[in-house]
Short mmCIF file of C-alpha atoms in Angstrom, two decimals:
data_model
loop_
_atom_site.label_atom_id
_atom_site.label_comp_id
_atom_site.label_asym_id
_atom_site.label_seq_id
_atom_site.Cartn_x
_atom_site.Cartn_y
_atom_site.Cartn_z
CA MET B 1 124.22 91.42 97.40
CA ASP B 2 125.34 90.81 93.85
CA ARG B 3 126.28 87.36 92.54
CA GLU B 4 130.02 88.01 92.15
CA ARG B 5 130.42 89.26 95.71
CA ALA B 6 128.39 86.34 97.11
CA GLU B 7 130.48 83.83 95.14
CA GLN B 8 133.70 85.38 96.49
CA LEU B 9 132.42 85.15 100.06
CA VAL B 10 131.37 81.52 99.53
CA ALA B 11 134.80 80.60 98.13
CA ALA B 12 136.59 82.31 101.02
CA LEU B 13 134.34 80.61 103.59
CA ARG B 14 134.96 77.20 102.01
CA ASP B 15 138.70 77.85 102.27
CA ARG B 16 138.08 78.17 106.03
CA GLU B 17 136.17 74.86 105.96
CA VAL B 18 132.76 76.48 106.48
CA MET B 19 129.97 74.73 104.59
CA ALA B 20 128.85 77.72 102.54
CA HIS B 21 126.76 77.87 99.38
CA LEU B 22 125.37 80.52 97.06
CA ALA B 23 121.70 81.26 97.80
CA GLU B 24 119.47 82.90 95.23
CA LEU B 25 116.93 85.09 97.01
CA GLY B 26 115.29 86.62 93.98
CA VAL B 27 116.01 88.23 90.65
CA TYR B 28 119.64 89.45 90.82
CA GLU B 29 119.57 89.01 94.62
CA TYR B 30 122.02 86.62 96.21
CA ALA B 31 123.13 85.66 99.71
CA VAL B 32 125.48 83.23 101.43
CA ARG B 33 123.89 80.09 102.91
CA VAL B 34 125.85 78.45 105.71
CA VAL B 35 124.88 74.92 106.77
CA LEU B 36 124.94 74.73 110.57
CA PRO B 37 126.84 71.92 112.29
CA ASP B 38 124.97 68.84 113.53
CA GLY B 39 122.18 69.41 110.98
CA GLU B 40 120.56 72.11 113.09
CA GLY B 41 119.51 74.15 110.07
CA GLU B 42 121.06 76.90 108.04
CA ALA B 43 121.91 80.58 108.24
CA VAL B 44 121.23 82.84 105.28
CA TRP B 45 123.64 85.77 105.38
CA ASP B 46 122.67 88.87 103.47
CA SER B 47 124.72 91.99 103.14
CA SER B 48 123.91 95.30 101.57
CA ASP B 49 126.05 98.40 101.58
CA ALA B 50 123.45 100.39 103.47
CA LEU B 51 122.18 97.77 105.94
CA GLY B 52 125.30 95.76 106.65
CA LEU B 53 125.62 92.08 107.48
CA GLU B 54 122.88 90.05 109.19
CA ALA B 55 121.45 86.54 108.97
CA GLU B 56 118.24 84.59 109.29
CA VAL B 57 118.55 81.18 110.94
CA LEU B 58 116.19 78.57 109.54
CA GLN B 59 115.41 75.03 110.58
CA ASP B 60 113.38 72.94 108.14
CA GLY B 61 112.49 76.16 106.33
CA VAL B 62 111.08 77.80 109.48
CA LEU B 63 112.63 80.97 110.89
CA ILE B 64 113.93 80.16 114.37
CA GLY B 65 116.14 83.17 115.01
CA LEU B 66 118.16 86.04 113.68
CA VAL B 67 121.81 86.92 113.90
CA PRO B 68 121.53 90.63 114.64
CA HIS B 69 123.22 93.28 112.54
CA VAL B 70 127.00 93.08 112.82
CA PRO B 71 128.04 96.60 113.90
CA GLY B 72 130.29 98.33 111.37
CA SER B 73 129.76 95.64 108.75
CA GLU B 74 128.65 98.17 106.15
CA ARG B 75 132.30 99.36 106.04
CA MET B 76 134.03 95.95 106.34
CA THR B 77 136.26 94.45 103.69
CA GLU B 78 135.44 91.03 102.28
CA ASP B 79 138.07 89.37 104.50
CA GLU B 80 136.46 90.96 107.57
CA LEU B 81 133.00 89.80 106.43
CA VAL B 82 134.32 86.24 105.99
CA ALA B 83 135.91 86.33 109.43
CA ALA B 84 132.66 87.58 111.01
CA ILE B 85 130.57 84.85 109.35
CA ALA B 86 133.09 82.10 110.17
CA ALA B 87 133.37 83.17 113.83
CA THR B 88 129.62 83.28 114.46
CA GLU B 89 128.31 80.76 116.98
CA TYR B 90 124.73 79.76 116.32
CA ASP B 91 123.85 79.00 119.93
CA PRO B 92 120.08 79.44 120.37
CA ALA B 93 120.73 81.55 123.47
CA GLY B 94 122.70 84.05 121.39
CA LEU B 95 120.19 84.30 118.57
CA HIS B 96 117.70 87.07 118.46
CA PRO B 97 114.25 85.43 118.44
CA PRO B 98 112.04 86.55 115.58
CA THR B 99 109.31 89.02 116.50
CA ASP B 100 106.40 90.57 114.69
CA ALA B 101 108.52 93.71 114.27
CA ASP B 102 111.00 91.69 112.16
CA ASP B 103 108.30 90.67 109.70
CA PRO B 104 107.40 92.99 106.86
CA PRO B 105 104.16 94.83 107.51
CA ARG B 106 101.12 92.94 106.37
CA PRO B 107 98.64 94.74 104.19
CA SER B 108 95.44 95.61 105.97
CA PRO B 109 92.37 93.77 104.78
CA PRO B 110 90.39 95.66 102.19
CA THR B 111 87.45 97.61 103.48
CA PRO B 112 84.16 96.07 102.43
CA PRO B 113 82.09 98.02 99.96
CA PRO B 114 79.04 99.79 101.30
CA PRO B 115 75.90 97.66 101.33
CA VAL B 116 73.92 97.73 98.14
CA ARG B 117 70.32 98.70 98.61
CA PRO B 118 67.92 96.76 96.44
CA VAL B 119 66.18 98.70 93.75
CA THR B 120 62.47 98.81 94.44
CA ASP B 121 59.74 99.77 92.07
CA ALA B 122 58.97 103.26 93.26
CA PRO B 123 55.44 104.46 92.61
CA ALA B 124 55.13 106.61 89.55
CA PRO B 125 54.90 110.30 90.36
CA ALA B 126 51.38 111.69 90.40
CA PRO B 127 50.46 113.47 87.21
CA ALA B 128 50.40 117.23 87.33
CA PRO B 129 46.91 118.51 88.07
CA THR B 130 45.00 119.81 85.07
CA PRO B 131 43.69 123.30 85.48
CA ASP B 132 39.94 123.60 86.10
CA PRO B 133 38.37 125.64 83.29
CA GLU B 134 35.81 127.12 85.69
CA ALA B 135 38.57 128.32 88.01
CA ALA B 136 40.36 129.91 85.11
CA ARG B 137 37.44 132.32 84.55
CA GLY B 138 37.82 133.98 87.89
CA PRO B 139 35.70 134.02 90.99
CA LYS B 140 32.20 132.71 90.52
CA ARG B 141 29.37 134.98 91.34
CA HIS B 142 26.11 133.56 92.34
CA TRP B 143 23.07 134.41 90.27
CA TRP B 144 21.29 136.20 93.09
CA SER B 145 24.15 138.60 93.57
CA ARG B 146 23.69 139.82 90.03
CA HIS B 147 19.97 140.18 90.28
CA THR B 148 19.64 141.83 93.56
CA GLY B 149 19.11 145.42 93.53
CA SER B 150 16.81 147.92 94.86
CA SER B 151 13.26 147.30 93.95
CA THR B 152 10.74 150.04 93.88
CA ASN B 153 7.29 149.12 94.70
#
């Protein structure tokens, strides 16, 4: 909700004797903080055009419940929004308890990198064999094969 709208809602709620204050949620994000009677905590009312009106109920900064979405609040006038906030009873039985589904999704833990294998000193590759000069000449013939022949006696 923008600041001007939140300030108008706070002023109208104070006119109805509701202890309301401007709450800054973030950069250019505002809400209406209502102090609950008997010091039981506070309700932070947020309204957006698309999502409508809803509240988180906090006690000592801890979320203890939610006021569920007010049906039709996305089309309500400011007077109707003020009336809805002022008429809300913060009875713990009527609050919607917070659940894991209400929390924003948590990012999954990063996957660990694959294990790194240590670099070992690999043996040097064997040198290429040198050609044998004798083998390069061709098949070897034994001396007796060259000298055998027919002998005439």
